[in-house]
mmCIF file of C-alpha atoms in Angstrom:
data_model
loop_
_atom_site.group_PDB
_atom_site.id
_atom_site.type_symbol
_atom_site.label_atom_id
_atom_site.label_comp_id
_atom_site.label_asym_id
_atom_site.label_seq_id
_atom_site.Cartn_x
_atom_site.Cartn_y
_atom_site.Cartn_z
ATOM 1 C CA UNK B 28 -23.657 -20.675 -88.985
ATOM 2 C CA UNK B 29 -23.305 -17.017 -88.783
ATOM 3 C CA UNK B 30 -26.184 -15.686 -86.991
ATOM 4 C CA UNK B 31 -25.489 -18.354 -84.380
ATOM 5 C CA UNK B 32 -22.537 -17.342 -83.683
ATOM 6 C CA UNK B 33 -24.216 -13.869 -83.547
ATOM 7 C CA UNK B 34 -26.591 -15.290 -80.739
ATOM 8 C CA UNK B 35 -24.012 -16.784 -78.891
ATOM 9 C CA UNK B 36 -21.894 -13.751 -79.075
ATOM 10 C CA UNK B 37 -25.449 -11.209 -77.916
ATOM 11 C CA UNK B 38 -25.695 -13.871 -75.103
ATOM 12 C CA UNK B 39 -22.503 -14.142 -73.617
ATOM 13 C CA UNK B 40 -21.931 -10.390 -73.805
ATOM 14 C CA UNK B 41 -25.549 -9.840 -72.214
ATOM 15 C CA UNK B 42 -23.933 -12.362 -69.136
ATOM 16 C CA UNK B 43 -21.223 -11.008 -68.697
ATOM 17 C CA UNK B 44 -22.954 -7.718 -68.576
ATOM 18 C CA UNK B 45 -25.378 -8.779 -66.081
ATOM 19 C CA UNK B 46 -22.796 -9.984 -63.675
ATOM 20 C CA UNK B 47 -21.040 -6.723 -63.736
ATOM 21 C CA UNK B 48 -23.937 -4.739 -62.402
ATOM 22 C CA UNK B 49 -24.182 -8.180 -59.622
ATOM 23 C CA UNK B 50 -20.784 -7.857 -58.930
ATOM 24 C CA UNK B 51 -20.982 -3.808 -58.789
ATOM 25 C CA UNK B 52 -24.095 -3.660 -56.468
ATOM 26 C CA UNK B 53 -22.688 -6.177 -53.735
ATOM 27 C CA UNK B 54 -19.535 -4.301 -53.307
ATOM 28 C CA UNK B 55 -21.712 -1.085 -53.504
ATOM 29 C CA UNK B 56 -24.036 -2.718 -50.874
ATOM 30 C CA UNK B 57 -22.705 -1.942 -47.061
ATOM 31 C CA UNK B 58 -22.936 -5.110 -44.953
ATOM 32 C CA UNK B 59 -25.475 -4.657 -42.545
ATOM 33 C CA UNK B 60 -23.148 -6.050 -39.122
ATOM 34 C CA UNK B 61 -20.694 -2.846 -40.038
ATOM 35 C CA UNK B 62 -24.364 -0.856 -39.336
ATOM 36 C CA UNK B 63 -24.846 -2.957 -36.702
ATOM 37 C CA UNK B 64 -21.145 -2.255 -34.576
ATOM 38 C CA UNK B 65 -21.398 1.495 -35.712
ATOM 39 C CA UNK B 66 -25.186 1.797 -33.799
ATOM 40 C CA UNK B 67 -24.178 -0.281 -31.316
ATOM 41 C CA UNK B 68 -20.592 1.856 -30.534
ATOM 42 C CA UNK B 69 -22.848 5.532 -30.361
ATOM 43 C CA UNK B 70 -25.451 3.281 -27.911
ATOM 44 C CA UNK B 71 -22.606 2.726 -25.295
ATOM 45 C CA UNK B 72 -21.318 6.598 -26.358
ATOM 46 C CA UNK B 73 -24.540 8.140 -25.175
ATOM 47 C CA UNK B 74 -25.209 5.765 -21.983
ATOM 48 C CA UNK B 75 -21.904 6.924 -20.809
ATOM 49 C CA UNK B 76 -22.384 10.057 -21.453
ATOM 50 C CA UNK B 77 -25.216 10.758 -19.742
ATOM 51 C CA UNK B 78 -23.485 8.333 -16.677
ATOM 52 C CA UNK B 79 -20.430 11.059 -16.805
ATOM 53 C CA UNK B 80 -22.856 14.048 -17.342
ATOM 54 C CA UNK B 81 -24.615 13.249 -14.121
ATOM 55 C CA UNK B 82 -21.588 12.004 -12.011
ATOM 56 C CA UNK B 83 -19.833 15.409 -12.753
ATOM 57 C CA UNK B 84 -23.174 17.487 -11.782
ATOM 58 C CA UNK B 85 -22.497 16.049 -8.208
ATOM 59 C CA UNK B 86 -18.832 16.438 -8.523
ATOM 60 C CA UNK B 87 -19.517 20.067 -9.630
ATOM 61 C CA UNK B 88 -21.316 21.209 -6.196
ATOM 62 C CA UNK B 89 -17.827 20.494 -3.812
ATOM 63 C CA UNK B 90 -15.885 21.868 -6.359
ATOM 64 C CA UNK B 91 -17.587 25.189 -6.605
ATOM 65 C CA UNK B 92 -18.074 25.207 -2.444
ATOM 66 C CA UNK B 93 -14.973 25.308 -2.756
ATOM 67 C CA UNK B 94 -13.946 28.183 -5.550
ATOM 68 C CA UNK B 95 -16.293 30.088 -3.123
ATOM 69 C CA UNK B 96 -13.929 29.625 -0.063
ATOM 70 C CA UNK B 97 -10.709 30.377 -2.265
ATOM 71 C CA UNK B 98 -11.524 32.643 -4.846
ATOM 72 C CA UNK B 99 -14.468 34.294 -3.300
ATOM 73 C CA UNK B 100 -13.473 34.755 0.676
ATOM 74 C CA UNK B 101 -9.301 34.250 -0.491
ATOM 75 C CA UNK B 102 -9.346 31.639 2.357
ATOM 76 C CA UNK B 103 -6.500 28.629 1.894
ATOM 77 C CA UNK B 104 -8.423 25.420 1.977
ATOM 78 C CA UNK B 105 -6.277 22.742 3.974
ATOM 79 C CA UNK B 106 -5.573 19.981 2.743
ATOM 80 C CA UNK B 107 -7.054 20.618 -0.089
ATOM 81 C CA UNK B 108 -4.576 18.067 -2.431
ATOM 82 C CA UNK B 109 -6.273 15.260 -0.262
ATOM 83 C CA UNK B 110 -9.462 17.090 -1.074
ATOM 84 C CA UNK B 111 -8.665 17.268 -4.804
ATOM 85 C CA UNK B 112 -8.163 13.835 -5.127
ATOM 86 C CA UNK B 113 -11.332 12.585 -2.718
ATOM 87 C CA UNK B 114 -13.488 14.449 -5.135
ATOM 88 C CA UNK B 115 -11.792 12.603 -8.238
ATOM 89 C CA UNK B 116 -11.675 9.182 -6.845
ATOM 90 C CA UNK B 117 -15.613 9.899 -5.581
ATOM 91 C CA UNK B 118 -16.467 10.276 -9.259
ATOM 92 C CA UNK B 119 -14.714 7.777 -10.642
ATOM 93 C CA UNK B 120 -15.954 4.777 -8.556
ATOM 94 C CA UNK B 121 -19.492 5.582 -9.194
ATOM 95 C CA UNK B 122 -18.926 6.100 -13.126
ATOM 96 C CA UNK B 123 -17.462 2.925 -12.753
ATOM 97 C CA UNK B 124 -20.832 1.536 -10.787
ATOM 98 C CA UNK B 125 -22.655 2.463 -13.229
ATOM 99 C CA UNK B 126 -21.251 1.769 -15.998
ATOM 100 C CA UNK B 127 -18.637 -1.327 -15.420
ATOM 101 C CA UNK B 128 -16.301 -1.959 -17.827
ATOM 102 C CA UNK B 129 -17.355 -5.500 -18.875
ATOM 103 C CA UNK B 130 -19.924 -4.449 -20.907
ATOM 104 C CA UNK B 131 -21.062 -5.927 -24.271
ATOM 105 C CA UNK B 132 -17.907 -6.234 -26.609
ATOM 106 C CA UNK B 133 -14.927 -4.234 -27.439
ATOM 107 C CA UNK B 134 -17.208 -0.876 -28.766
ATOM 108 C CA UNK B 135 -18.501 -0.678 -25.060
ATOM 109 C CA UNK B 136 -14.871 -1.097 -23.732
ATOM 110 C CA UNK B 137 -13.407 1.828 -25.612
ATOM 111 C CA UNK B 138 -16.367 3.856 -24.986
ATOM 112 C CA UNK B 139 -15.951 3.077 -21.314
ATOM 113 C CA UNK B 140 -12.171 3.915 -20.999
ATOM 114 C CA UNK B 141 -12.418 7.215 -23.429
ATOM 115 C CA UNK B 142 -15.391 8.795 -21.075
ATOM 116 C CA UNK B 143 -13.795 7.730 -17.546
ATOM 117 C CA UNK B 144 -10.196 9.530 -19.286
ATOM 118 C CA UNK B 145 -12.690 12.679 -20.472
ATOM 119 C CA UNK B 146 -14.507 12.652 -16.973
ATOM 120 C CA UNK B 147 -10.931 12.432 -15.141
ATOM 121 C CA UNK B 148 -9.792 15.110 -17.087
ATOM 122 C CA UNK B 149 -12.845 17.551 -16.830
ATOM 123 C CA UNK B 150 -12.575 17.456 -13.096
ATOM 124 C CA UNK B 151 -9.179 17.442 -12.921
ATOM 125 C CA UNK B 152 -9.085 21.073 -14.899
ATOM 126 C CA UNK B 153 -11.528 23.368 -12.154
ATOM 127 C CA UNK B 154 -9.272 21.452 -9.627
ATOM 128 C CA UNK B 155 -6.122 22.531 -10.810
ATOM 129 C CA UNK B 156 -7.311 26.292 -11.274
ATOM 130 C CA UNK B 157 -8.528 26.205 -8.017
ATOM 131 C CA UNK B 158 -5.159 24.657 -6.299
ATOM 132 C CA UNK B 159 -3.153 27.646 -8.209
ATOM 133 C CA UNK B 160 -5.259 30.106 -6.764
ATOM 134 C CA UNK B 161 -4.401 28.513 -3.349
ATOM 135 C CA UNK B 162 -0.475 28.781 -3.974
ATOM 136 C CA UNK B 163 -0.424 32.024 -4.948
ATOM 137 C CA UNK B 164 -1.809 32.537 -1.209
ATOM 138 C CA UNK B 165 0.086 30.329 0.442
ATOM 139 C CA UNK B 166 2.855 32.654 -1.169
ATOM 140 C CA UNK B 167 1.528 35.732 0.296
ATOM 141 C CA UNK B 168 1.041 34.040 3.327
ATOM 142 C CA UNK B 169 5.078 32.849 3.538
ATOM 143 C CA UNK B 170 6.463 36.254 2.431
ATOM 144 C CA UNK B 171 3.752 38.131 5.043
ATOM 145 C CA UNK B 172 5.377 35.767 7.865
ATOM 146 C CA UNK B 173 8.832 36.259 6.579
ATOM 147 C CA UNK B 174 8.203 39.974 6.771
ATOM 148 C CA UNK B 175 7.105 40.027 10.528
ATOM 149 C CA UNK B 176 9.846 37.395 11.635
ATOM 150 C CA UNK B 177 12.858 39.762 9.408
ATOM 151 C CA UNK B 178 11.697 42.535 11.702
ATOM 152 C CA UNK B 179 12.218 41.283 15.163
ATOM 153 C CA UNK B 180 14.967 41.843 16.798
ATOM 154 C CA UNK B 181 16.650 38.397 17.610
ATOM 155 C CA UNK B 182 15.397 36.799 14.078
ATOM 156 C CA UNK B 183 18.007 36.853 11.260
ATOM 157 C CA UNK B 184 17.138 37.509 7.153
ATOM 158 C CA UNK B 185 18.738 33.552 7.332
ATOM 159 C CA UNK B 186 15.956 32.297 9.883
ATOM 160 C CA UNK B 187 12.915 34.111 8.646
ATOM 161 C CA UNK B 188 14.060 33.333 4.751
ATOM 162 C CA UNK B 189 14.248 29.341 5.822
ATOM 163 C CA UNK B 190 11.361 29.825 8.320
ATOM 164 C CA UNK B 191 9.079 30.884 5.437
ATOM 165 C CA UNK B 192 9.923 28.511 2.958
ATOM 166 C CA UNK B 193 9.325 25.487 5.169
ATOM 167 C CA UNK B 194 5.652 27.381 5.621
ATOM 168 C CA UNK B 195 5.219 27.733 1.999
ATOM 169 C CA UNK B 196 6.365 23.878 1.559
ATOM 170 C CA UNK B 197 4.256 22.184 4.083
ATOM 171 C CA UNK B 198 1.190 23.565 2.654
ATOM 172 C CA UNK B 199 1.702 23.667 -0.890
ATOM 173 C CA UNK B 200 2.382 20.015 -0.689
ATOM 174 C CA UNK B 201 -0.569 19.415 1.504
ATOM 175 C CA UNK B 202 -1.955 21.428 -1.267
ATOM 176 C CA UNK B 203 -1.253 18.766 -4.353
ATOM 177 C CA UNK B 204 -2.417 15.559 -5.426
ATOM 178 C CA UNK B 205 -0.996 12.841 -5.107
ATOM 179 C CA UNK B 206 -1.955 11.195 -8.451
ATOM 180 C CA UNK B 207 -1.625 14.432 -10.684
ATOM 181 C CA UNK B 208 1.426 16.185 -12.565
ATOM 182 C CA UNK B 209 0.541 19.363 -10.497
ATOM 183 C CA UNK B 210 3.705 21.195 -8.979
ATOM 184 C CA UNK B 211 4.418 23.729 -6.857
ATOM 185 C CA UNK B 212 8.114 24.283 -8.050
ATOM 186 C CA UNK B 213 7.727 28.127 -10.248
ATOM 187 C CA UNK B 214 5.921 29.246 -7.297
ATOM 188 C CA UNK B 215 8.388 28.434 -4.639
ATOM 189 C CA UNK B 216 11.279 29.494 -6.682
ATOM 190 C CA UNK B 217 8.708 33.109 -7.013
ATOM 191 C CA UNK B 218 8.789 33.120 -3.398
ATOM 192 C CA UNK B 219 12.716 32.770 -2.789
ATOM 193 C CA UNK B 220 13.271 35.727 -5.513
ATOM 194 C CA UNK B 221 10.952 37.909 -3.450
ATOM 195 C CA UNK B 222 12.863 37.158 -0.084
ATOM 196 C CA UNK B 223 15.854 37.769 -2.174
ATOM 197 C CA UNK B 224 14.988 41.371 -3.332
ATOM 198 C CA UNK B 225 13.232 42.222 -0.227
ATOM 199 C CA UNK B 226 16.509 41.680 2.502
ATOM 200 C CA UNK B 227 18.244 43.574 -0.488
ATOM 201 C CA UNK B 228 16.554 46.337 -0.780
ATOM 202 C CA UNK B 229 16.089 46.580 2.556
ATOM 203 C CA UNK B 230 19.503 46.247 4.486
ATOM 204 C CA UNK B 231 20.439 48.157 7.505
ATOM 205 C CA UNK B 232 23.250 49.712 7.946
ATOM 206 C CA UNK B 233 24.776 48.733 11.052
ATOM 207 C CA UNK B 234 27.008 45.573 11.890
ATOM 208 C CA UNK B 235 24.415 42.773 12.858
ATOM 209 C CA UNK B 236 22.565 43.462 9.625
ATOM 210 C CA UNK B 237 25.880 43.556 7.511
ATOM 211 C CA UNK B 238 26.408 39.827 9.143
ATOM 212 C CA UNK B 239 22.712 39.383 8.452
ATOM 213 C CA UNK B 240 23.100 39.840 4.838
ATOM 214 C CA UNK B 241 25.911 37.822 4.295
ATOM 215 C CA UNK B 242 23.826 34.780 6.058
ATOM 216 C CA UNK B 243 20.961 35.371 3.748
ATOM 217 C CA UNK B 244 23.012 34.674 1.312
ATOM 218 C CA UNK B 245 24.162 31.013 2.928
ATOM 219 C CA UNK B 246 20.356 30.433 2.717
ATOM 220 C CA UNK B 247 19.687 31.266 -0.624
ATOM 221 C CA UNK B 248 22.399 28.500 -2.016
ATOM 222 C CA UNK B 249 20.911 25.907 0.900
ATOM 223 C CA UNK B 250 17.712 26.643 -0.744
ATOM 224 C CA UNK B 251 18.492 26.233 -4.277
ATOM 225 C CA UNK B 252 20.093 23.111 -3.630
ATOM 226 C CA UNK B 253 17.435 22.012 -1.645
ATOM 227 C CA UNK B 254 14.670 22.697 -4.756
ATOM 228 C CA UNK B 255 17.045 21.116 -7.159
ATOM 229 C CA UNK B 256 17.126 17.457 -5.031
#
């Protein structure tokens, strides 16, 4: 009887051990569908990355053309904001045509959205660098116009400041991408400060220039009010 009990106990112990090992092997083995999903995501990632690289290569030629004009030649590009928007929009449209978002499954949609964001960011960054350089050129141009106008006998500092500020404002607005976070506020404030300092240090001692200095103060208040609106 005791031998029988020992035999049953041994069999039970072997069965429990076998079940434990079987369960552990079952848990540690990665399900095949996880490998399939991971492989599919990598496939989409590689596909969209290739399309993004191709689109960026074409857009880079247009960006380089603008860079040569603005940086190398120091030339202001008219309507730079519209041109920058056109470069980005054309690239996004080409990417969308080559890699439709309705492709298979959520893995594809996620990769598509991520690469689309990367594409626009990669194009926006160098364009914004050119934008900031163009603002510098516009500021210098407006300052030169102000200095020239302020020396004219029939123009006051007040009128020259307004004209230069309006000139910069129009050009800066047309240089800004509409669908972006680009802003020219800092450059406009800098221009106004330079004009104010220039007028202060070059006052004339005549009665006409004293009146002009009073008008200058009024002009700066008006410009600051405009900026806050």
